[in-house]
PDB file of C-alpha atoms in Angstrom:
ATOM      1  CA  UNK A  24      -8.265 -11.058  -7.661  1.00 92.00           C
ATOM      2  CA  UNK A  25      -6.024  -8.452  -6.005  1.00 97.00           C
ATOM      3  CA  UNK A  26      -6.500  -5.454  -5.792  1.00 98.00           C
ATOM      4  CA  UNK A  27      -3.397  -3.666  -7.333  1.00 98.00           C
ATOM      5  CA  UNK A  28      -2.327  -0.307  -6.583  1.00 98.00           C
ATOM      6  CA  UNK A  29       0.297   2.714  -8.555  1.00 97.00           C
ATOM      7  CA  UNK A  30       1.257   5.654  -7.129  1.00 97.00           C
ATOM      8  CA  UNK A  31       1.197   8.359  -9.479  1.00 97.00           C
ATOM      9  CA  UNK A  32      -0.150  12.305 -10.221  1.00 97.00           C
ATOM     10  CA  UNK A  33       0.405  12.006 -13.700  1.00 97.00           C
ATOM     11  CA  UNK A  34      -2.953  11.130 -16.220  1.00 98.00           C
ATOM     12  CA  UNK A  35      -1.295   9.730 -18.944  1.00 98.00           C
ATOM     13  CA  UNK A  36       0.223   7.272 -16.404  1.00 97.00           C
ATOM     14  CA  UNK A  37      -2.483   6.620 -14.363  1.00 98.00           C
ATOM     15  CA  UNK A  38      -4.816   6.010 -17.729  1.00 98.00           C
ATOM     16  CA  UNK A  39      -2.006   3.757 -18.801  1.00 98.00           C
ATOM     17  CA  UNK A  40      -2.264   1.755 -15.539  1.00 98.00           C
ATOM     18  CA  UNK A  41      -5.769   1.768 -15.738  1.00 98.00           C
ATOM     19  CA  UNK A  42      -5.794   0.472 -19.059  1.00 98.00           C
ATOM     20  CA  UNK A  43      -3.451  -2.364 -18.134  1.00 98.00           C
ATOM     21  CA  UNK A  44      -5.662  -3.669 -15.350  1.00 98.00           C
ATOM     22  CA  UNK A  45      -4.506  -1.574 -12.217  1.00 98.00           C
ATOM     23  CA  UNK A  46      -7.828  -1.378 -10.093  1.00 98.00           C
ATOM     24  CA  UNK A  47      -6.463   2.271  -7.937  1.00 98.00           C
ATOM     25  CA  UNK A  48      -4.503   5.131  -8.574  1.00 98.00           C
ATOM     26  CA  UNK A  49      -2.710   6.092  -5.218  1.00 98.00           C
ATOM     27  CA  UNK A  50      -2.818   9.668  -4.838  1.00 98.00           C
ATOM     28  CA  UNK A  51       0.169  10.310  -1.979  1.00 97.00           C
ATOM     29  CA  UNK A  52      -0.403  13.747  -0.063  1.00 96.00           C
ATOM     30  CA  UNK A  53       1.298  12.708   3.121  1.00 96.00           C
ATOM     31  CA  UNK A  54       5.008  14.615   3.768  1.00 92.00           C
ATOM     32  CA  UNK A  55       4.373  15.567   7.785  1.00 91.00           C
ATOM     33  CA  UNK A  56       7.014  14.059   9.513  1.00 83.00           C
ATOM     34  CA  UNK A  57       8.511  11.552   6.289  1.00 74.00           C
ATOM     35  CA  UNK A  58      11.410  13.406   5.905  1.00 67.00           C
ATOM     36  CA  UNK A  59      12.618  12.963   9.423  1.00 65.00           C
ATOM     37  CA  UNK A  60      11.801   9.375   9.836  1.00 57.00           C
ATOM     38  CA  UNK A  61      13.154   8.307   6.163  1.00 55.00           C
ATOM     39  CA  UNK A  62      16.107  10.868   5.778  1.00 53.00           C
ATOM     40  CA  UNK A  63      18.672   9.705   3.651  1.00 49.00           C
ATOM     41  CA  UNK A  64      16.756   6.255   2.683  1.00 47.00           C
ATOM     42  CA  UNK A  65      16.143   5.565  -1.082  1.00 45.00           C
ATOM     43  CA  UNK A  66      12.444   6.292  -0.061  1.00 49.00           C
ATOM     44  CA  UNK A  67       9.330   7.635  -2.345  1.00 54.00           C
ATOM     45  CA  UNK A  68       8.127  11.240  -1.426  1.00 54.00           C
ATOM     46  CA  UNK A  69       5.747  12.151  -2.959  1.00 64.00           C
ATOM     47  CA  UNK A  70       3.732  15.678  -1.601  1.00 86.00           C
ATOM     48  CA  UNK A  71       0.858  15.344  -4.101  1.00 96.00           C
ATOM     49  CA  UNK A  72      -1.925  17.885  -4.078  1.00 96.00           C
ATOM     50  CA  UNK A  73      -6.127  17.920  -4.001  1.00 97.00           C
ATOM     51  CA  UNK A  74      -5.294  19.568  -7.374  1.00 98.00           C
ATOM     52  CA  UNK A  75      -3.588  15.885  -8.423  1.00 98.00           C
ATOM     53  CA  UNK A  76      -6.933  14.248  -7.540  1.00 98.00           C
ATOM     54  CA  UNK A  77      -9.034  16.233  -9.606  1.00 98.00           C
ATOM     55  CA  UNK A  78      -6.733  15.808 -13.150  1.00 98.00           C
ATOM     56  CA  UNK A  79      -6.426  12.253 -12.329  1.00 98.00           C
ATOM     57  CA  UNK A  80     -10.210  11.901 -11.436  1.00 98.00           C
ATOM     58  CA  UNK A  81     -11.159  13.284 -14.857  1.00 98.00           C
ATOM     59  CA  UNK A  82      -8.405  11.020 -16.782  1.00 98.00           C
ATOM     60  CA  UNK A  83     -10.082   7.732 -15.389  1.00 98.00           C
ATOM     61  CA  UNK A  84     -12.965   5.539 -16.426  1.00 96.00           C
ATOM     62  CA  UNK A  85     -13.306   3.059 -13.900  1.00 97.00           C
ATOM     63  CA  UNK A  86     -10.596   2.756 -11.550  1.00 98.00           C
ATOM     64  CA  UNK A  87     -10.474   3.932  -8.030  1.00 98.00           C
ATOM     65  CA  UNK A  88      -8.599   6.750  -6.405  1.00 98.00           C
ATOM     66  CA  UNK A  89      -7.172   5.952  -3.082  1.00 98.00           C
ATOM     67  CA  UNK A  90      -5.939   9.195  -1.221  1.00 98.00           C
ATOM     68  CA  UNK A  91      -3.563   9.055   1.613  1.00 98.00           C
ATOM     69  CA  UNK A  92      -3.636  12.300   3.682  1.00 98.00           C
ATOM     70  CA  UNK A  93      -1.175  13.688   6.341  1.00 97.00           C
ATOM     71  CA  UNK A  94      -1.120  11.797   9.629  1.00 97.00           C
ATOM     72  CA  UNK A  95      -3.981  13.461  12.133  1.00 97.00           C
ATOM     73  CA  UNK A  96      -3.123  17.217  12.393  1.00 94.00           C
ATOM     74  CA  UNK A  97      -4.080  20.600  13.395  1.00 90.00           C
ATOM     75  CA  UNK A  98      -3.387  23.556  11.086  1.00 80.00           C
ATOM     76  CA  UNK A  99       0.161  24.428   9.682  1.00 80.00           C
ATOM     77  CA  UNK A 100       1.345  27.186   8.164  1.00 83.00           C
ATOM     78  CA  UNK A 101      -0.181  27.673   4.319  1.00 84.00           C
ATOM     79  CA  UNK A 102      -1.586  23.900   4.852  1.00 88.00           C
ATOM     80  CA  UNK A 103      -5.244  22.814   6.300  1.00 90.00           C
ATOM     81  CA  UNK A 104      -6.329  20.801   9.303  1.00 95.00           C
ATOM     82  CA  UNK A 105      -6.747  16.675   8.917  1.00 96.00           C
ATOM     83  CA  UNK A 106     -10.206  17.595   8.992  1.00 97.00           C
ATOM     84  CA  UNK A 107      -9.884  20.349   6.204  1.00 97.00           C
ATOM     85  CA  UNK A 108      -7.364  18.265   3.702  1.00 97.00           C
ATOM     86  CA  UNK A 109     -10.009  14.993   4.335  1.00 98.00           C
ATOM     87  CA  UNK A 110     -12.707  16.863   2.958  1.00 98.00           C
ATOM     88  CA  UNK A 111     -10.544  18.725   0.249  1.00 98.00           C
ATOM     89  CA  UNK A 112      -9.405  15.057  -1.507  1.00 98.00           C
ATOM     90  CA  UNK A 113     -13.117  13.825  -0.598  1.00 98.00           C
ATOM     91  CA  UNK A 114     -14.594  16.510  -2.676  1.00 98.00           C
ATOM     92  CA  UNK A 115     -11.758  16.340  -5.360  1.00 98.00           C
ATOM     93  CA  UNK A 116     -12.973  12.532  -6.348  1.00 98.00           C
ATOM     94  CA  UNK A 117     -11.246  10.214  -3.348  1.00 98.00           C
ATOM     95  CA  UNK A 118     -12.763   7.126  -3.621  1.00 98.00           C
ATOM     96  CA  UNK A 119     -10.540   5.657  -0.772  1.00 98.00           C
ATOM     97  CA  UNK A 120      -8.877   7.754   1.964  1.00 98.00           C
ATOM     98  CA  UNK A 121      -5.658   6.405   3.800  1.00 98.00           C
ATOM     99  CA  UNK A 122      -4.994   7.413   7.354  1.00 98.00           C
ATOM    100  CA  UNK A 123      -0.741   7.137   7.737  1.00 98.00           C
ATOM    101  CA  UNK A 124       1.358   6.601  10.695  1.00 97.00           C
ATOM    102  CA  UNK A 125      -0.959   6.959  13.461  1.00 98.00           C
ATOM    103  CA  UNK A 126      -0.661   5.242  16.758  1.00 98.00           C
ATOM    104  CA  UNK A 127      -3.375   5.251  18.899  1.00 98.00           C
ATOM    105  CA  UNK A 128      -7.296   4.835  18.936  1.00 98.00           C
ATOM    106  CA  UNK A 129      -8.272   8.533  19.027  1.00 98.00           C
ATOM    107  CA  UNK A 130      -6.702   9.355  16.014  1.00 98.00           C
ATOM    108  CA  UNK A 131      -7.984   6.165  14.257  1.00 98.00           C
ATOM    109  CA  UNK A 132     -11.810   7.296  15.563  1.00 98.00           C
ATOM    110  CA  UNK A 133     -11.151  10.995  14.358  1.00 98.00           C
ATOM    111  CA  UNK A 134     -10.334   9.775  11.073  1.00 98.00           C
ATOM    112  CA  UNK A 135     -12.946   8.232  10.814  1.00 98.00           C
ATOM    113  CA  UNK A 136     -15.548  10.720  12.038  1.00 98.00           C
ATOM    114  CA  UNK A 137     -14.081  13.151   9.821  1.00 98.00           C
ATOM    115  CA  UNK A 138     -14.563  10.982   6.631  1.00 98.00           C
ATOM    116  CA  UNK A 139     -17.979  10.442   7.688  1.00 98.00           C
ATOM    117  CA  UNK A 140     -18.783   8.002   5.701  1.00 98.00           C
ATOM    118  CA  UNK A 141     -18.458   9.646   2.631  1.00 98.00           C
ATOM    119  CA  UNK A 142     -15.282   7.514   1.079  1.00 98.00           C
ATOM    120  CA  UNK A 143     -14.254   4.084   2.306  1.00 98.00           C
ATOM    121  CA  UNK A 144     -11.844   4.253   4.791  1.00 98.00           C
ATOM    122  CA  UNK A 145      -8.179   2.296   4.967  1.00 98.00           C
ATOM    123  CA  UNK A 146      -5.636   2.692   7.833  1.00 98.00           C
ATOM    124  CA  UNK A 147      -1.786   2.271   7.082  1.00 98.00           C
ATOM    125  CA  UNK A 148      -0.777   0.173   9.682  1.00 98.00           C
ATOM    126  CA  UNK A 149       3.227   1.105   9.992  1.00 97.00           C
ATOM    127  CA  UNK A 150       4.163   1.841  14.083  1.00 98.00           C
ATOM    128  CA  UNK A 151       5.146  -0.177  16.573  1.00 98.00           C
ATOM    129  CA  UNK A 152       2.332   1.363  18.637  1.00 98.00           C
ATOM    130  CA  UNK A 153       0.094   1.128  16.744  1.00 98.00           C
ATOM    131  CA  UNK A 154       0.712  -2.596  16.216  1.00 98.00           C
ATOM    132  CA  UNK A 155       0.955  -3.142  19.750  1.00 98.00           C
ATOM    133  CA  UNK A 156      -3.215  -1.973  20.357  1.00 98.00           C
ATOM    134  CA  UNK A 157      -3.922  -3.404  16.716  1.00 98.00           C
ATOM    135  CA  UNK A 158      -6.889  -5.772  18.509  1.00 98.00           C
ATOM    136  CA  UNK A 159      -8.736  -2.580  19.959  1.00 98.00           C
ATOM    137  CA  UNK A 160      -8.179  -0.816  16.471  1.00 98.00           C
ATOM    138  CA  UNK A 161     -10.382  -3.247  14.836  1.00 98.00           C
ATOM    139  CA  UNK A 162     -13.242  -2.976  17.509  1.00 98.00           C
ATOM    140  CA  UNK A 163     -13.463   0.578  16.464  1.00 98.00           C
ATOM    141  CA  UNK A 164     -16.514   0.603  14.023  1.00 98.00           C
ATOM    142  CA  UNK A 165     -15.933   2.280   9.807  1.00 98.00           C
ATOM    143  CA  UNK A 166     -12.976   0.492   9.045  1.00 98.00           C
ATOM    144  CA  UNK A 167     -13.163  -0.544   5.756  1.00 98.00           C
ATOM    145  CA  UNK A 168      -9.428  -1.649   5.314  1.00 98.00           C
ATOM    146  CA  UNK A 169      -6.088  -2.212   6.558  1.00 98.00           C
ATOM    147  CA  UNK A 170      -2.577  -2.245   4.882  1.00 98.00           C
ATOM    148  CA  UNK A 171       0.043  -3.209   6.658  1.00 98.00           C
ATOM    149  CA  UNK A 172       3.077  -0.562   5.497  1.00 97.00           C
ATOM    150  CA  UNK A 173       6.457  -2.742   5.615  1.00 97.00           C
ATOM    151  CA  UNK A 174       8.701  -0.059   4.942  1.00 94.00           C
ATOM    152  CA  UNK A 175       7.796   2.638   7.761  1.00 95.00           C
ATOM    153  CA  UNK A 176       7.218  -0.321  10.511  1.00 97.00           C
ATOM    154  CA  UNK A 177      10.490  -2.121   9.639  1.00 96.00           C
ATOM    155  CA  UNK A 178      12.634   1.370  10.357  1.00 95.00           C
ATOM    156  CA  UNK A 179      10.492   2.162  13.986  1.00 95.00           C
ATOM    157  CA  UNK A 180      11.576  -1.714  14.374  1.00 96.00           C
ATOM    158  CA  UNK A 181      15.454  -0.995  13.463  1.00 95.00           C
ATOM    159  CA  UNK A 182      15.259  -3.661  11.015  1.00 96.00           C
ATOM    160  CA  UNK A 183      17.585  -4.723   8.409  1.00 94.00           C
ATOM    161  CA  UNK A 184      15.210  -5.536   5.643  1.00 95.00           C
ATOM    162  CA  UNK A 185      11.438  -4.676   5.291  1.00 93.00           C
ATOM    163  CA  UNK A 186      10.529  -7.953   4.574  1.00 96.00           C
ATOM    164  CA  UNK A 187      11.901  -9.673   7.573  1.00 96.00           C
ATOM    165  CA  UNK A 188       8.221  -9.014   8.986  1.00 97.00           C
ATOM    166  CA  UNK A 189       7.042 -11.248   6.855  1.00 97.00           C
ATOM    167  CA  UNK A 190       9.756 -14.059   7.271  1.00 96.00           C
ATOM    168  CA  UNK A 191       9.940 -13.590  11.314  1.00 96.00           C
ATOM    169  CA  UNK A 192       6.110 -14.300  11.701  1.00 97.00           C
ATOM    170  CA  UNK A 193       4.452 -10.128  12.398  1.00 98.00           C
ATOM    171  CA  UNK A 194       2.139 -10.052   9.515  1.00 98.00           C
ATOM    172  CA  UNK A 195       0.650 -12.983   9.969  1.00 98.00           C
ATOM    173  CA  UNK A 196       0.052 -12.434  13.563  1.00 98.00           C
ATOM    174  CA  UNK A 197      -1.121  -8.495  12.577  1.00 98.00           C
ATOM    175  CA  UNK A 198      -3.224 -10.371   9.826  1.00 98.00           C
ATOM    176  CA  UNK A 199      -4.431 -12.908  12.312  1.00 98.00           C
ATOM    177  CA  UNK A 200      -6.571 -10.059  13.961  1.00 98.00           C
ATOM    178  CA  UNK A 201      -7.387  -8.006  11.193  1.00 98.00           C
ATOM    179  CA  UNK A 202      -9.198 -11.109   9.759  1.00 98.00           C
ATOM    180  CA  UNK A 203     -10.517 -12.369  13.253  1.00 97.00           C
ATOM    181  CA  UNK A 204     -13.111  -9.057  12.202  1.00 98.00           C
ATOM    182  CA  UNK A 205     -13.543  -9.673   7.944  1.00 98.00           C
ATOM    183  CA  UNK A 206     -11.704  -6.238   7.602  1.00 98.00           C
ATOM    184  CA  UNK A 207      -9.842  -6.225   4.484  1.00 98.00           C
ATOM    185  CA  UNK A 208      -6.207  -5.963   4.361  1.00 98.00           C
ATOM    186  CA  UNK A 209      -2.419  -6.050   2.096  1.00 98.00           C
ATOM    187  CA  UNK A 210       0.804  -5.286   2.919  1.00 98.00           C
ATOM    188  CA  UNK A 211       3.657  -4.408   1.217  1.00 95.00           C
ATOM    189  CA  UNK A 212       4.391  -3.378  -2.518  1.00 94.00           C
ATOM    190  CA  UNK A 213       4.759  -5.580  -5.438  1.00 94.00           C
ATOM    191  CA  UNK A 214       8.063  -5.749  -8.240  1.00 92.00           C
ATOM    192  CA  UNK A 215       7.585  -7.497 -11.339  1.00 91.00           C
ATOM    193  CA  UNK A 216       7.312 -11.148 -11.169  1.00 94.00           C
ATOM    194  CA  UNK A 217      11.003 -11.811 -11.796  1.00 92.00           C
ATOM    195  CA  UNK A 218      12.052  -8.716 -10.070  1.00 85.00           C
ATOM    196  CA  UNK A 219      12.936  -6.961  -6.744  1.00 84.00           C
ATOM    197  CA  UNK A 220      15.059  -8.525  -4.002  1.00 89.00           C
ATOM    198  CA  UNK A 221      12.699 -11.051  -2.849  1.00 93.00           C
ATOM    199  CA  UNK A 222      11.169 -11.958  -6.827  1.00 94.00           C
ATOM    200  CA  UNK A 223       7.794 -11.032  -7.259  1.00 94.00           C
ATOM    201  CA  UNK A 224       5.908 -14.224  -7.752  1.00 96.00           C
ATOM    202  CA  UNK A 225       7.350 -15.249  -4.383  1.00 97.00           C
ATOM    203  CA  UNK A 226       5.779 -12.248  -2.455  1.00 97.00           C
ATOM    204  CA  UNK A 227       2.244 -12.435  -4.742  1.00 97.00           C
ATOM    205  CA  UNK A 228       1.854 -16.440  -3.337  1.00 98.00           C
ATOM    206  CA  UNK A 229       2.446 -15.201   0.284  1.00 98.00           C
ATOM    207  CA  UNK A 230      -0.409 -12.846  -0.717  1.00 98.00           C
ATOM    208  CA  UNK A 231      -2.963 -15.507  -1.396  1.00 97.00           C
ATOM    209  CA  UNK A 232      -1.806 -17.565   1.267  1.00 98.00           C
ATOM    210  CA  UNK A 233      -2.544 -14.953   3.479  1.00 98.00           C
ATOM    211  CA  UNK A 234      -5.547 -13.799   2.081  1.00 97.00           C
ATOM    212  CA  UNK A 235      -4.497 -10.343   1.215  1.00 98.00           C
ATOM    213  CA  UNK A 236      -6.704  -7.907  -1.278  1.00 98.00           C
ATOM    214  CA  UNK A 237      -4.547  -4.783  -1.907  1.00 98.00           C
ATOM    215  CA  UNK A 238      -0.777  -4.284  -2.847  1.00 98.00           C
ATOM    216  CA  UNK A 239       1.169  -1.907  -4.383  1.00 97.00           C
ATOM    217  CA  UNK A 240       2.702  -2.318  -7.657  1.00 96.00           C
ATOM    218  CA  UNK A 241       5.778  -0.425  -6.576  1.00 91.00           C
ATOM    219  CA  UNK A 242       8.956   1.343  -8.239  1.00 88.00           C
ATOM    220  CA  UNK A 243      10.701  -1.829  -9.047  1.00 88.00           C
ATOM    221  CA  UNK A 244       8.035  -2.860 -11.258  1.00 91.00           C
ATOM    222  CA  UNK A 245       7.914   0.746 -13.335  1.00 93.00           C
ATOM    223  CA  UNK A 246      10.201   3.455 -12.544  1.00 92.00           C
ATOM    224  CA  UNK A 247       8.393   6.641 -13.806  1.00 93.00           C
ATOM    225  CA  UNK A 248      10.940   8.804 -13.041  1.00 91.00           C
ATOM    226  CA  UNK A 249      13.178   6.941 -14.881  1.00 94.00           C
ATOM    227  CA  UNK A 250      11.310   5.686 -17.945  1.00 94.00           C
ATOM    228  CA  UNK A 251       9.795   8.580 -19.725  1.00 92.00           C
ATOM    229  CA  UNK A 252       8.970   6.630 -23.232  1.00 96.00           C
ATOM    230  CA  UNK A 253       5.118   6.716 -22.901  1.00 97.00           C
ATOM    231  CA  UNK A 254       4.906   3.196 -25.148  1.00 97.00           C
ATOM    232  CA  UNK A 255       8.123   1.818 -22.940  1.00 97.00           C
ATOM    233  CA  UNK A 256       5.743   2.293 -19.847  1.00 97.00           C
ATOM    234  CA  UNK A 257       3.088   1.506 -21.549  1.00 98.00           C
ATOM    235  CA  UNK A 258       4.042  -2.210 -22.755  1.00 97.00           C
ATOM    236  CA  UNK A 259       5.798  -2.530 -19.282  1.00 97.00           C
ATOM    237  CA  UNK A 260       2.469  -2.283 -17.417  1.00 97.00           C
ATOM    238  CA  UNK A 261       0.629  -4.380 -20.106  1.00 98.00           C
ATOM    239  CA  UNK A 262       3.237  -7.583 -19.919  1.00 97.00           C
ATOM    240  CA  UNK A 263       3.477  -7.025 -16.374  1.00 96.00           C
ATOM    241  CA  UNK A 264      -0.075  -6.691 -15.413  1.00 97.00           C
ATOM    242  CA  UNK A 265      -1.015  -9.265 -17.767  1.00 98.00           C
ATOM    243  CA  UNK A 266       1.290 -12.055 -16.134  1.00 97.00           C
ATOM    244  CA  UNK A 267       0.562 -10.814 -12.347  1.00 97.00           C
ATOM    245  CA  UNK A 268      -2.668 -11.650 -13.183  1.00 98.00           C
ATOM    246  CA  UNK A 269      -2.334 -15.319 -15.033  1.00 98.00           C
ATOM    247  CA  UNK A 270      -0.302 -16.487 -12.283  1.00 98.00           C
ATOM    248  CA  UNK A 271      -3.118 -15.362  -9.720  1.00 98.00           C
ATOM    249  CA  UNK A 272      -5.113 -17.743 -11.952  1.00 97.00           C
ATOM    250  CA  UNK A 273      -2.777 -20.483 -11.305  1.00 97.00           C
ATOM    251  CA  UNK A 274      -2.828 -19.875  -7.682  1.00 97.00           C
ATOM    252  CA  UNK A 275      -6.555 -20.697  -7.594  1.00 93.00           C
ATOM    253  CA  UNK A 276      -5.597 -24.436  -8.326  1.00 94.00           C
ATOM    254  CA  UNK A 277      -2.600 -24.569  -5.627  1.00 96.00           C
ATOM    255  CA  UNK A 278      -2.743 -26.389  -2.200  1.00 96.00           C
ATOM    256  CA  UNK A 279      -1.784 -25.253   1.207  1.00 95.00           C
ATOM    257  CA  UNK A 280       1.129 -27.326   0.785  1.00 97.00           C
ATOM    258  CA  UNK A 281       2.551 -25.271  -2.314  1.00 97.00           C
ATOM    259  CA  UNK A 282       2.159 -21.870  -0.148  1.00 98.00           C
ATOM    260  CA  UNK A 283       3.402 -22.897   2.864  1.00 98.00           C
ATOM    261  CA  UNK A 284       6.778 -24.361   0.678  1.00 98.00           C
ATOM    262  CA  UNK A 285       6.535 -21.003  -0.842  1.00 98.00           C
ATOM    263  CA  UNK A 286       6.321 -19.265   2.430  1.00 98.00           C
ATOM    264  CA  UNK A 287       9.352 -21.354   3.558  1.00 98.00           C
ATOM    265  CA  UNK A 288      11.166 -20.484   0.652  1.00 97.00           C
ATOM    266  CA  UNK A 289      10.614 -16.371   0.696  1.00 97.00           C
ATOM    267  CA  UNK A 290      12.039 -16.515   5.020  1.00 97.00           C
ATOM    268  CA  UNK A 291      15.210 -18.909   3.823  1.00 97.00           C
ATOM    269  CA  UNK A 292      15.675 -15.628   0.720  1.00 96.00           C
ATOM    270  CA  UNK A 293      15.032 -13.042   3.498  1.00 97.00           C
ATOM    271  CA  UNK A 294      17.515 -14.605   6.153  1.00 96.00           C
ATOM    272  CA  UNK A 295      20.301 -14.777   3.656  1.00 95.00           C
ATOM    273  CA  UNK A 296      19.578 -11.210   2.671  1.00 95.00           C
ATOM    274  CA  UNK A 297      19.570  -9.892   6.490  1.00 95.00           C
ATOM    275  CA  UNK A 298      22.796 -12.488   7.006  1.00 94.00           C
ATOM    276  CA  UNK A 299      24.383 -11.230   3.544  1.00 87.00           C
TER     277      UNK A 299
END
């Protein structure tokens, strides 16, 4: 099944996630350069710290901390080099470490050398540029993943509506070449079933038709900040999980037929959003 992703710094969330099925907690360090290119948006910014990593290391018992860091960097005031942070959140109990917003192959091989093996690696593909040289990226050897970030690529792209790059034909051309080399990859984030713009179950079945392996269950499914009831949260992520999960088990028994209807139906929802 998919693996499914939250973003949080909290324990008692992330043990509640865990406990509901979530296979990672996504610890989000990154804040170099967000600001500017998501001013204004109704965006998540996070700024976690290596000192999240550690708490939420010790609250888990078998899920998986994925860490992303700062695009590649040299030293900033009162903040560490790329290759400083990397092995900060290595040492702190990153199980996973995210490269963001990068766009070209020297960054993507200093990543890489700096993680050294020590953590599985997973780029965030979300530039134009980086799209653009995306068959060379996967020659590059110690890439263990790839998600594709809708959000970040559809503002470089001066898009409407993230989503449109999955109704205009870009991911599956990006996931055309990410598979061509077995590399892992997801995209996007994940509501609730019946929620989010585009409903959830329609997004999860272009996941399997594309073969995906990661998502994130995002802010539309559980709103944190919001909903501070521990036991609300708590039976959100249990029903939610729960069904995310049986209808994966349906999707087993589905033919290429029902995802390529599906896939037909999610562009005709995403036109009339762009159109609306």
């Amino acid at each position: 099944m998919i693996n499914l992703m939250f973003i949080t710094n909290r324990p008692q969330i992330a043990q509640i996630a865990e406990e509901a099925g979530v296979n990672w907690i996504f610890i989000d360090m990154e804040f170099i350069g967000k600001d500017i290119r998501q001013g204004g948006l109704d965006t998540v910014k996070n700024h976690h710290t290596i000192e999240d990593i550690a708490n939420i290391k010790a609250a888990l018992h078998k899920a998986k901390i994925l860490v992303r860091i700062n695009p590649i960097h040299d030293s900033l005031p009162d903040y560490p080099s790329s290759e400083e942070e990397i092995d900060k959140a290595i040492n702190a109990g990153a199980d996973i470490v995210m490269l963001p917003f990068f766009k070209t192959i020297k960054e993507v091989k200093t990543f890489i050398n700096y993680v050294g093996g020590r953590a599985k690696t997973c780029l965030l593909l979300e530039t134009p540029e980086a799209a653009a040289i995306l068959k060379d990226i996967v020659e590059i050897p110690g890439i263990d993943m790839i998600h594709i970030g809708l959000n970040d690529m559809h503002l470089a792209l001066k898009m409407k509506f993230m989503f449109q790059l999955l109704a205009d034909g870009s991911v599956d051309k990006w996931v055309g070449i990410i598979k061509s080399k077995g590399i892992q990859f997801g995209f996007g984030g994940l509501a609730s079933l019946d929620g989010g713009a585009v409903p959830g179950r329609m997004i999860l079945k272009e996941h399997y038709r594309l073969g995906s392996k990661m998502v994130i269950v995002s802010r539309a499914f559980c709103n944190t900040d919001k909903i501070t009831d521990l036991d609300e949260i708590r039976s959100i992520f249990q029903h939610g999980i729960t069904e995310i999960r049986n209808l994966e088990r349906e999707l087993a028994n589905n033919s290429y037929n029902d995802f390529i209807e599906n896939h037909n139906e999610v562009s005709k929802t995403i036109f009339n959003i762009i159109n609306s």
